[in-house]
Coordinates of C-alpha atoms (C1' of nucleotides) in Angstrom, one line a residue:
Chain A
M1 CA -3.4 171.2 -67.9
S2 CA -3.8 170.5 -64.2
V3 CA -1.6 171.4 -61.3
A4 CA -0.9 167.7 -60.8
I5 CA 0.4 167.4 -64.4
E6 CA 2.4 170.6 -64.2
N7 CA 4.1 169.3 -61.0
F8 CA 4.7 165.9 -62.6
V9 CA 6.6 167.2 -65.6
K10 CA 8.4 169.7 -63.4
A11 CA 9.6 166.9 -61.2
I12 CA 10.9 164.9 -64.1
Y13 CA 12.7 168.0 -65.4
K14 CA 14.3 168.6 -62.1
N15 CA 15.3 165.0 -61.5
G16 CA 16.7 164.8 -65.0
K17 CA 19.0 167.7 -64.4
R18 CA 20.6 166.1 -61.4
D19 CA 23.9 164.1 -61.2
H20 CA 22.4 160.7 -60.8
N21 CA 19.5 161.4 -63.1
D22 CA 16.8 159.1 -61.9
T23 CA 13.4 159.7 -63.4
K24 CA 11.8 156.4 -62.8
P25 CA 8.4 156.6 -61.3
G26 CA 9.6 155.8 -57.8
N27 CA 11.8 158.9 -57.6
I28 CA 9.2 161.2 -59.1
A29 CA 6.8 159.8 -56.6
K30 CA 9.2 160.6 -53.7
E31 CA 9.7 164.1 -55.1
L32 CA 5.9 164.7 -55.2
G33 CA 4.9 162.8 -52.1
I34 CA 2.6 160.4 -53.9
S35 CA 2.7 156.6 -54.2
N36 CA 4.7 154.8 -56.8
A37 CA 1.5 153.4 -58.2
A38 CA 0.1 156.9 -58.7
A39 CA 3.3 158.0 -60.5
T40 CA 3.2 155.0 -62.9
D41 CA -0.5 155.8 -63.6
M42 CA 0.3 159.4 -64.3
A43 CA 3.3 158.6 -66.5
K44 CA 1.1 156.4 -68.7
K45 CA -1.5 159.1 -68.9
L46 CA 1.0 161.8 -69.9
A47 CA 2.5 159.5 -72.5
T48 CA -0.9 159.6 -74.3
K49 CA -0.7 163.4 -74.1
N50 CA 2.7 163.4 -75.7
L51 CA 4.3 165.0 -72.7
L52 CA 6.7 162.1 -72.1
H53 CA 8.0 158.8 -73.4
Y54 CA 7.0 155.9 -71.3
E55 CA 8.4 152.4 -71.5
K56 CA 7.8 149.9 -68.7
Y57 CA 10.5 149.8 -66.1
Q58 CA 12.5 152.5 -67.9
E59 CA 13.3 156.1 -67.0
L60 CA 10.7 158.7 -67.9
K61 CA 11.8 161.0 -70.6
L62 CA 10.1 164.3 -71.4
T63 CA 9.2 165.0 -75.0
N64 CA 9.9 168.5 -76.4
K65 CA 6.3 169.4 -75.5
G66 CA 6.8 168.1 -71.9
T67 CA 10.1 170.0 -71.5
K68 CA 8.5 173.2 -72.7
M69 CA 5.7 172.8 -70.2
A70 CA 8.2 172.1 -67.4
L71 CA 10.3 175.1 -68.3
N72 CA 7.2 177.3 -68.5
V73 CA 6.3 176.3 -64.9
V74 CA 9.9 176.8 -63.8
R75 CA 9.9 180.2 -65.4
K76 CA 6.8 181.3 -63.5
H77 CA 8.2 179.9 -60.2
R78 CA 11.4 181.7 -60.5
L79 CA 9.8 185.0 -61.6
W80 CA 7.5 184.8 -58.6
E81 CA 10.5 184.2 -56.3
A82 CA 12.3 187.2 -57.8
L83 CA 9.3 189.4 -57.4
L84 CA 8.4 188.4 -53.9
F85 CA 12.1 188.7 -52.9
K86 CA 12.3 192.2 -54.3
L87 CA 9.0 193.5 -52.8
F88 CA 8.7 191.8 -49.4
D89 CA 10.8 191.0 -46.5
M90 CA 10.3 187.2 -46.4
S91 CA 12.6 184.2 -46.0
L92 CA 13.8 182.4 -49.1
H93 CA 12.0 179.4 -47.8
D94 CA 8.6 181.2 -47.4
I95 CA 9.1 182.8 -50.8
H96 CA 9.7 179.3 -52.3
R97 CA 6.5 178.0 -50.7
E98 CA 4.4 180.8 -52.1
A99 CA 5.9 180.5 -55.5
E100 CA 5.2 176.8 -55.5
L101 CA 1.5 177.6 -55.5
L102 CA 1.4 180.8 -57.5
E103 CA 3.3 179.2 -60.4
H104 CA 0.3 177.2 -61.5
Q105 CA -2.1 180.1 -61.4
T106 CA -0.2 182.6 -63.5
S107 CA -1.0 183.4 -67.1
D108 CA 1.8 183.9 -69.7
L109 CA 0.8 187.5 -69.8
L110 CA 1.3 188.0 -66.1
A111 CA 4.6 186.2 -66.2
N112 CA 5.8 188.5 -68.9
K113 CA 4.6 191.5 -66.9
I114 CA 6.5 190.4 -63.9
S115 CA 9.6 189.7 -66.0
E116 CA 9.4 193.2 -67.6
Y117 CA 8.9 194.9 -64.2
L118 CA 12.0 193.2 -62.9
G119 CA 14.0 194.1 -65.9
N120 CA 13.9 190.6 -67.4
P121 CA 16.3 189.1 -64.8
K122 CA 18.3 186.1 -65.8
F123 CA 18.5 184.6 -62.3
D124 CA 16.2 184.2 -59.3
P125 CA 17.2 184.9 -55.7
H126 CA 18.7 181.4 -55.4
G127 CA 20.8 182.0 -58.5
D128 CA 18.7 179.6 -60.5
P129 CA 18.4 180.7 -64.2
I130 CA 15.0 182.0 -65.3
P131 CA 13.9 180.6 -68.7
N132 CA 12.7 183.2 -71.2
A133 CA 9.2 183.4 -72.6
S134 CA 10.1 180.8 -75.2
G135 CA 11.3 178.3 -72.6
E136 CA 15.0 178.7 -73.2
I137 CA 17.8 179.2 -70.7
T138 CA 20.3 181.3 -72.5
T139 CA 22.8 181.8 -69.7
I140 CA 25.8 179.4 -69.5
D141 CA 26.3 178.0 -66.1
T142 CA 30.0 177.8 -65.2
S143 CA 29.4 177.4 -61.5
I144 CA 30.7 174.4 -59.4
P145 CA 29.7 173.1 -56.0
L146 CA 31.7 174.3 -53.0
S147 CA 32.9 170.7 -52.6
N148 CA 34.9 171.0 -55.8
T149 CA 36.7 174.3 -54.9
E150 CA 40.4 174.8 -54.2
E151 CA 41.9 176.0 -51.0
G152 CA 43.0 179.6 -50.8
K153 CA 40.8 180.7 -53.7
T154 CA 37.9 183.1 -53.5
Y155 CA 34.6 182.5 -55.1
T156 CA 31.2 184.2 -55.6
I157 CA 28.1 182.3 -54.5
S158 CA 26.0 181.7 -57.6
R159 CA 23.3 179.2 -56.6
L160 CA 21.7 177.8 -53.5
M161 CA 20.1 174.7 -54.8
S162 CA 17.6 173.7 -52.1
D163 CA 14.1 174.1 -50.9
D164 CA 14.9 173.2 -47.3
K165 CA 13.9 175.6 -44.5
E166 CA 16.8 174.7 -42.2
F167 CA 19.3 175.1 -44.9
F168 CA 18.0 178.6 -45.7
D169 CA 17.9 179.6 -42.1
F170 CA 21.5 178.5 -41.8
C171 CA 22.4 180.5 -44.9
A172 CA 20.6 183.6 -43.7
Q173 CA 22.4 183.5 -40.4
N174 CA 25.8 183.1 -42.0
G175 CA 25.7 185.5 -44.9
L176 CA 25.5 182.6 -47.4
K177 CA 23.7 184.6 -50.0
Y178 CA 23.6 184.8 -53.8
G179 CA 26.4 187.2 -54.9
N180 CA 28.5 187.1 -51.7
S181 CA 32.1 186.2 -51.6
V182 CA 33.7 183.2 -49.9
L183 CA 37.3 182.3 -49.3
I184 CA 38.1 178.6 -49.1
S185 CA 40.2 178.3 -46.0
K186 CA 40.6 174.5 -46.0
Q187 CA 39.3 171.4 -47.8
F188 CA 39.3 168.3 -45.6
S189 CA 39.4 165.5 -48.1
K190 CA 39.0 162.8 -45.5
N191 CA 35.7 163.7 -44.1
K192 CA 34.6 165.9 -47.0
M193 CA 34.3 169.0 -44.9
T194 CA 35.1 172.5 -46.2
Q195 CA 36.1 175.4 -44.1
I196 CA 35.3 178.8 -45.5
L197 CA 35.7 182.5 -44.6
I198 CA 32.6 184.6 -45.2
N199 CA 31.9 188.1 -43.8
N200 CA 34.9 187.7 -41.5
N201 CA 33.5 184.5 -40.0
T202 CA 35.0 181.1 -40.4
I203 CA 32.5 178.3 -40.8
L204 CA 32.7 174.6 -41.4
L205 CA 30.4 172.9 -43.9
N206 CA 29.8 169.3 -44.5
E207 CA 29.0 167.6 -47.8
D208 CA 25.2 168.0 -47.4
F209 CA 25.8 171.8 -47.8
T210 CA 28.9 172.0 -50.0
S211 CA 27.1 169.9 -52.7
I212 CA 24.2 172.3 -53.0
I213 CA 26.0 175.7 -52.7
Y214 CA 27.3 176.6 -56.1
V215 CA 30.0 179.2 -56.8
N216 CA 32.0 180.9 -59.5
E217 CA 35.7 181.5 -59.3
Q218 CA 36.7 185.2 -58.9
N219 CA 39.4 186.3 -61.3
Chain B
M1 CA -10.4 174.1 -47.8
S2 CA -10.5 173.7 -51.5
V3 CA -10.8 176.2 -54.3
A4 CA -14.3 175.0 -55.0
I5 CA -15.4 175.6 -51.4
E6 CA -13.7 179.1 -51.3
N7 CA -15.5 180.1 -54.5
F8 CA -18.8 178.7 -53.2
V9 CA -18.8 180.8 -50.0
K10 CA -17.5 183.8 -51.9
A11 CA -20.4 183.5 -54.3
I12 CA -22.9 183.3 -51.4
Y13 CA -21.3 186.3 -49.8
K14 CA -21.4 188.4 -53.0
N15 CA -25.0 187.4 -53.9
G16 CA -26.1 188.1 -50.3
K17 CA -24.8 191.7 -50.6
R18 CA -26.8 192.5 -53.7
D19 CA -30.2 194.3 -53.8
H20 CA -32.3 191.3 -54.5
N21 CA -30.4 189.0 -52.3
D22 CA -30.9 185.6 -53.9
T23 CA -28.6 182.9 -52.5
K24 CA -30.6 179.9 -53.4
P25 CA -28.6 177.1 -55.0
G26 CA -29.7 178.0 -58.6
N27 CA -28.3 181.6 -58.3
I28 CA -25.0 180.4 -56.8
A29 CA -24.8 177.8 -59.6
K30 CA -25.3 180.5 -62.2
E31 CA -22.6 182.6 -60.6
L32 CA -20.1 179.7 -60.5
G33 CA -21.1 178.2 -63.9
I34 CA -22.0 174.8 -62.4
S35 CA -25.3 172.8 -62.4
N36 CA -28.0 173.4 -59.8
A37 CA -27.6 169.8 -58.7
A38 CA -23.9 170.5 -57.9
A39 CA -24.8 173.6 -56.0
T40 CA -27.3 171.7 -53.9
D41 CA -24.8 169.0 -53.2
M42 CA -22.1 171.4 -52.2
A43 CA -24.5 173.4 -50.0
K44 CA -25.4 170.2 -48.0
K45 CA -21.7 169.4 -47.7
L46 CA -20.8 172.8 -46.4
A47 CA -23.6 172.7 -43.9
T48 CA -21.9 169.7 -42.3
K49 CA -18.7 171.8 -42.1
N50 CA -20.5 174.6 -40.4
L51 CA -19.9 177.1 -43.2
L52 CA -23.5 177.7 -43.9
H53 CA -27.1 177.0 -42.8
Y54 CA -28.9 174.8 -45.2
E55 CA -32.7 174.2 -45.3
K56 CA -34.4 172.6 -48.2
Y57 CA -35.7 175.1 -50.7
Q58 CA -34.5 178.0 -48.6
E59 CA -31.8 180.6 -49.2
L60 CA -28.3 179.7 -48.2
K61 CA -27.0 181.6 -45.3
L62 CA -23.4 181.8 -44.3
T63 CA -22.5 181.1 -40.7
N64 CA -19.9 183.4 -39.0
K65 CA -17.3 180.9 -40.0
G66 CA -18.4 180.9 -43.6
T67 CA -18.5 184.7 -43.7
K68 CA -15.1 184.9 -42.3
M69 CA -13.8 182.5 -45.0
A70 CA -15.5 184.5 -47.7
L71 CA -14.1 187.8 -46.5
N72 CA -10.6 186.3 -46.3
V73 CA -10.9 185.3 -49.9
V74 CA -12.3 188.7 -50.9
R75 CA -9.4 190.3 -49.0
K76 CA -6.8 188.4 -51.0
H77 CA -8.6 189.1 -54.2
R78 CA -8.7 192.8 -53.7
L79 CA -5.1 193.0 -52.4
W80 CA -3.9 191.2 -55.5
E81 CA -5.9 193.6 -57.6
A82 CA -4.4 196.5 -55.9
L83 CA -0.9 195.1 -56.2
L84 CA -1.1 194.2 -59.9
F85 CA -2.7 197.5 -60.6
K86 CA 0.1 199.4 -59.0
L87 CA 3.0 197.3 -60.5
F88 CA 1.8 196.5 -64.0
D89 CA 0.2 198.2 -66.9
M90 CA -2.8 195.8 -67.3
S91 CA -6.5 196.3 -67.9
L92 CA -8.8 196.1 -64.9
H93 CA -10.4 193.1 -66.5
D94 CA -7.2 191.2 -66.9
I95 CA -6.2 192.1 -63.3
H96 CA -9.5 190.7 -62.1
R97 CA -9.0 187.5 -63.9
E98 CA -5.5 186.9 -62.5
A99 CA -6.7 187.8 -59.0
E100 CA -9.5 185.3 -59.3
L101 CA -6.9 182.5 -59.4
L102 CA -4.2 183.9 -57.2
E103 CA -6.6 184.6 -54.3
H104 CA -6.8 180.9 -53.6
Q105 CA -3.1 180.3 -53.5
T106 CA -2.1 183.0 -51.1
S107 CA -1.1 182.5 -47.5
D108 CA -2.3 184.9 -44.8
L109 CA 1.3 185.8 -44.4
L110 CA 1.7 186.8 -48.0
A111 CA -1.6 188.7 -48.0
N112 CA -0.4 190.7 -45.0
K113 CA 2.9 191.4 -46.8
I114 CA 1.1 192.7 -49.8
S115 CA -1.2 194.9 -47.7
E116 CA 1.8 196.3 -45.8
Y117 CA 3.7 197.0 -49.0
L118 CA 0.7 198.9 -50.3
G119 CA 0.3 200.9 -47.1
N120 CA -2.7 198.9 -45.9
P121 CA -5.0 200.3 -48.5
K122 CA -8.7 200.5 -47.7
F123 CA -9.9 200.1 -51.3
D124 CA -8.9 198.2 -54.4
P125 CA -8.7 199.7 -57.9
H126 CA -12.5 199.3 -58.4
G127 CA -13.1 201.1 -55.2
D128 CA -14.3 198.0 -53.5
P129 CA -13.3 197.9 -49.8
I130 CA -10.5 195.6 -48.7
P131 CA -11.3 193.6 -45.5
N132 CA -8.6 193.8 -42.9
A133 CA -6.7 190.7 -41.6
S134 CA -9.5 190.0 -39.1
G135 CA -12.1 189.9 -41.9
E136 CA -13.7 193.3 -41.1
I137 CA -14.6 196.0 -43.5
T138 CA -14.1 199.2 -41.4
T139 CA -14.9 201.8 -44.0
I140 CA -18.4 203.2 -44.2
D141 CA -19.7 203.2 -47.7
T142 CA -21.7 206.4 -48.5
S143 CA -21.6 206.0 -52.2
I144 CA -24.7 205.8 -54.4
P145 CA -25.2 204.6 -57.9
L146 CA -25.0 207.1 -60.7
S147 CA -28.6 206.4 -61.4
N148 CA -29.6 208.1 -58.1
T149 CA -27.6 211.3 -58.6
E150 CA -29.0 214.8 -59.1
E151 CA -28.6 217.0 -62.1
G152 CA -26.0 219.7 -61.9
K153 CA -24.1 218.2 -59.1
T154 CA -20.5 216.9 -59.3
Y155 CA -19.5 213.6 -57.9
T156 CA -16.4 211.5 -57.4
I157 CA -16.3 208.0 -58.8
S158 CA -16.0 205.6 -55.9
R159 CA -16.7 202.1 -57.2
L160 CA -17.0 200.3 -60.5
M161 CA -18.9 197.2 -59.5
S162 CA -18.3 194.8 -62.4
D163 CA -16.1 192.1 -63.7
D164 CA -17.1 192.6 -67.3
K165 CA -14.5 193.2 -69.9
E166 CA -16.6 195.4 -72.2
F167 CA -17.6 197.6 -69.3
F168 CA -14.0 198.1 -68.3
D169 CA -13.0 198.8 -71.9
F170 CA -15.7 201.4 -72.1
C171 CA -14.6 202.9 -68.8
A172 CA -11.0 203.1 -69.8
Q173 CA -11.8 204.8 -73.0
N174 CA -14.0 207.4 -71.3
G175 CA -12.0 208.3 -68.2
L176 CA -14.5 206.5 -65.9
K177 CA -12.0 205.7 -63.3
Y178 CA -11.9 205.4 -59.5
G179 CA -11.3 208.9 -58.1
N180 CA -12.3 210.9 -61.2
S181 CA -15.0 213.6 -61.2
V182 CA -18.2 213.6 -63.0
L183 CA -20.8 216.3 -63.5
I184 CA -24.4 215.1 -64.0
S185 CA -25.6 217.1 -67.0
K186 CA -29.0 215.6 -67.2
Q187 CA -31.1 212.7 -65.8
F188 CA -33.7 211.4 -68.3
S189 CA -36.2 209.8 -66.0
K190 CA -38.3 208.3 -68.8
N191 CA -35.7 206.0 -70.3
K192 CA -33.4 206.0 -67.3
M193 CA -30.5 207.5 -69.2
T194 CA -27.9 209.7 -67.6
Q195 CA -25.9 212.4 -69.3
I196 CA -22.6 213.1 -67.7
L197 CA -19.6 215.4 -68.3
I198 CA -16.2 213.8 -67.7
N199 CA -12.8 215.0 -68.8
N200 CA -14.6 217.6 -70.9
N201 CA -16.5 215.0 -72.8
T202 CA -20.3 214.5 -72.6
I203 CA -21.4 210.9 -72.6
L204 CA -24.7 209.2 -72.2
L205 CA -25.1 206.2 -70.0
N206 CA -28.0 203.7 -69.7
E207 CA -29.1 202.0 -66.6
D208 CA -26.9 198.9 -67.1
F209 CA -24.0 201.2 -66.5
T210 CA -25.4 203.8 -64.1
S211 CA -26.5 201.1 -61.7
I212 CA -22.9 199.7 -61.3
I213 CA -21.0 203.0 -61.2
Y214 CA -21.0 204.3 -57.7
V215 CA -20.1 207.8 -56.7
N216 CA -19.8 210.2 -53.7
E217 CA -21.1 213.7 -53.7
Q218 CA -18.4 216.4 -53.7
N219 CA -18.9 219.1 -51.2
Chain C
dA1 C1' -57.4 178.1 -57.0
dA2 C1' -55.7 175.4 -60.6
dA3 C1' -52.5 174.9 -64.2
dA4 C1' -48.0 175.9 -66.1
dA5 C1' -43.4 177.0 -65.5
dT6 C1' -39.4 177.1 -62.9
dT7 C1' -36.4 175.6 -59.4
dT8 C1' -34.7 172.4 -56.2
dT9 C1' -33.7 168.0 -54.9
dT10 C1' -32.5 163.2 -55.6
dA11 C1' -30.3 159.5 -58.0
dA12 C1' -27.0 157.5 -60.8
dG13 C1' -22.8 158.1 -63.2
dC14 C1' -18.2 160.2 -64.7
dT15 C1' -13.3 162.0 -64.4
dT16 C1' -9.2 163.2 -61.9
dA17 C1' -5.9 162.1 -58.8
dC18 C1' -5.0 159.7 -55.5
dT19 C1' -4.8 155.2 -52.1
dT20 C1' -3.5 150.1 -50.6
dA21 C1' -2.4 145.3 -51.7
dA22 C1' -0.6 141.9 -54.4
dA23 C1' 1.8 140.3 -58.6
dA24 C1' 5.6 140.9 -61.8
dA25 C1' 10.0 142.5 -63.0
dT26 C1' 14.4 144.4 -62.0
dA27 C1' 18.5 145.3 -59.2
dG28 C1' 21.6 144.0 -55.6
dT29 C1' 24.0 140.5 -52.7
dT30 C1' 26.2 136.6 -51.4
Chain D
dA1 C1' 23.9 131.8 -60.6
dA2 C1' 20.6 131.9 -57.2
dC3 C1' 18.5 134.2 -53.5
dT4 C1' 16.8 138.5 -51.5
dA5 C1' 15.4 143.0 -51.6
dT6 C1' 13.5 146.7 -54.0
dT7 C1' 10.9 148.8 -57.5
dT8 C1' 7.5 148.8 -60.8
dT9 C1' 3.2 147.5 -62.4
dT10 C1' -1.5 145.9 -62.1
dA11 C1' -5.9 145.8 -59.9
dA12 C1' -9.4 147.4 -57.1
dG13 C1' -11.2 151.1 -54.5
dT14 C1' -11.9 156.0 -52.7
dA15 C1' -13.1 161.2 -52.4
dA16 C1' -14.0 165.5 -54.6
dG17 C1' -16.5 167.9 -57.7
dC18 C1' -18.7 167.7 -61.3
dT19 C1' -22.6 165.9 -65.0
dT20 C1' -27.5 164.6 -66.8
dA21 C1' -32.2 163.0 -66.1
dA22 C1' -36.1 162.5 -63.6
dA23 C1' -39.0 163.3 -59.3
dA24 C1' -40.6 166.7 -55.9
dA25 C1' -41.5 171.1 -54.4
dT26 C1' -42.1 175.9 -55.1
dT27 C1' -43.3 179.9 -57.7
dT28 C1' -45.7 182.3 -61.3
dT29 C1' -49.3 182.9 -64.4
dT30 C1' -53.9 182.8 -65.7

DNA sequence: AAAAATTTTTAAGCTTACTTAAAAATAGTT
DNA sequence: AACTATTTTTAAGTAAGCTTAAAAATTTTT
């Protein structure tokens, strides 16, 4: 299976996981930076390969086979992120970009070796869960976006759901890192801003950020 | 530049380094597993990109630009081999296969990070020299094939110049490994066999093997 | 040096993964 | 409900990197 196909099923998988699950060709096209026409073509083709269900004008739905393929690519991506993060001093954004390419050129054998070397980690450096070799995500995700947190409580950062360089640069500068603690100083419901205390610094985040930073409540 | 192009210049580079330097399209085609026609087409195309000099029916010759590209790919290949060898328990053959794919999906930045992490090694696990970031091979290779050694002398294995699984399996079983010592017990000039003593075992090698195992004399 | 064998080149054609442009269907707005 | 805007689909076309088959040139053999 080609890189284009792997990326296609991966895009459907990711878009399907989101709030407003939109997996119509146009959204997948946007995700991949290709034309809508190309996405429709590919969707039809992958339907014949039993990777997804295609019905005109409807959302694209991965079959079990398609989901398995997507999870296998996601597994390799996240294992590479974890390995590069451990070995090298590189920004999360750079690590993501390298993993985006390496994920398609990695045998199952190598993926298993990386996993073993890292002690079979359950999460990558963004806090995203790493599927196991069978394509299952065994961890239960109880985390919530920062936008849904309560004033005065303290949380642990569990996921940074983004690929964006500026976002990661901002995170790196402000200690917004997987595992770190944040205290919610104030929730401004009107303009959907959130004020947090982290590393003894007070910072103010807008919804763009509070919707992609996930946390778990500390007990 | 595409994977096909990178592999093409790499194949010319490798074939150009051999004894009977044959870089005509047919040999490159054989190396890459494509048709002669495809190799001729590609050669013409790469000439327009200033990667090689093409003259009908003549050997293909890399330009400086082409050589630089080839060495950059070779560098990434060998750095991956060195890294995988260090981190994981995998056969040299498997390591080679993974590196063959990863080499094309590796930024210069990542290559430099790998090199740095490994302490800027000069050789990969086969003993092949690793070009530096400028595409230069600074080491001087004084090694000779086992077939040219003298009876009674002891040598250090410096290179295993092969990609073949069976060869590596044989090497692994018999302690034929980069850095190990071999004593030449006997050279049979008639049938070009060589008897060596390694790890207290006497083994007999034919020319297929003695021509690709390189060694340095121990003083 | 001529004949035979091999290699290289040319030509035509294929598949993959795209593109743009226009037609058809759906979704949003008044 | 009708009109408008957007999205999806269809259709035609392109570039990369191959293929096979046949013609042209080179190399090897006798």
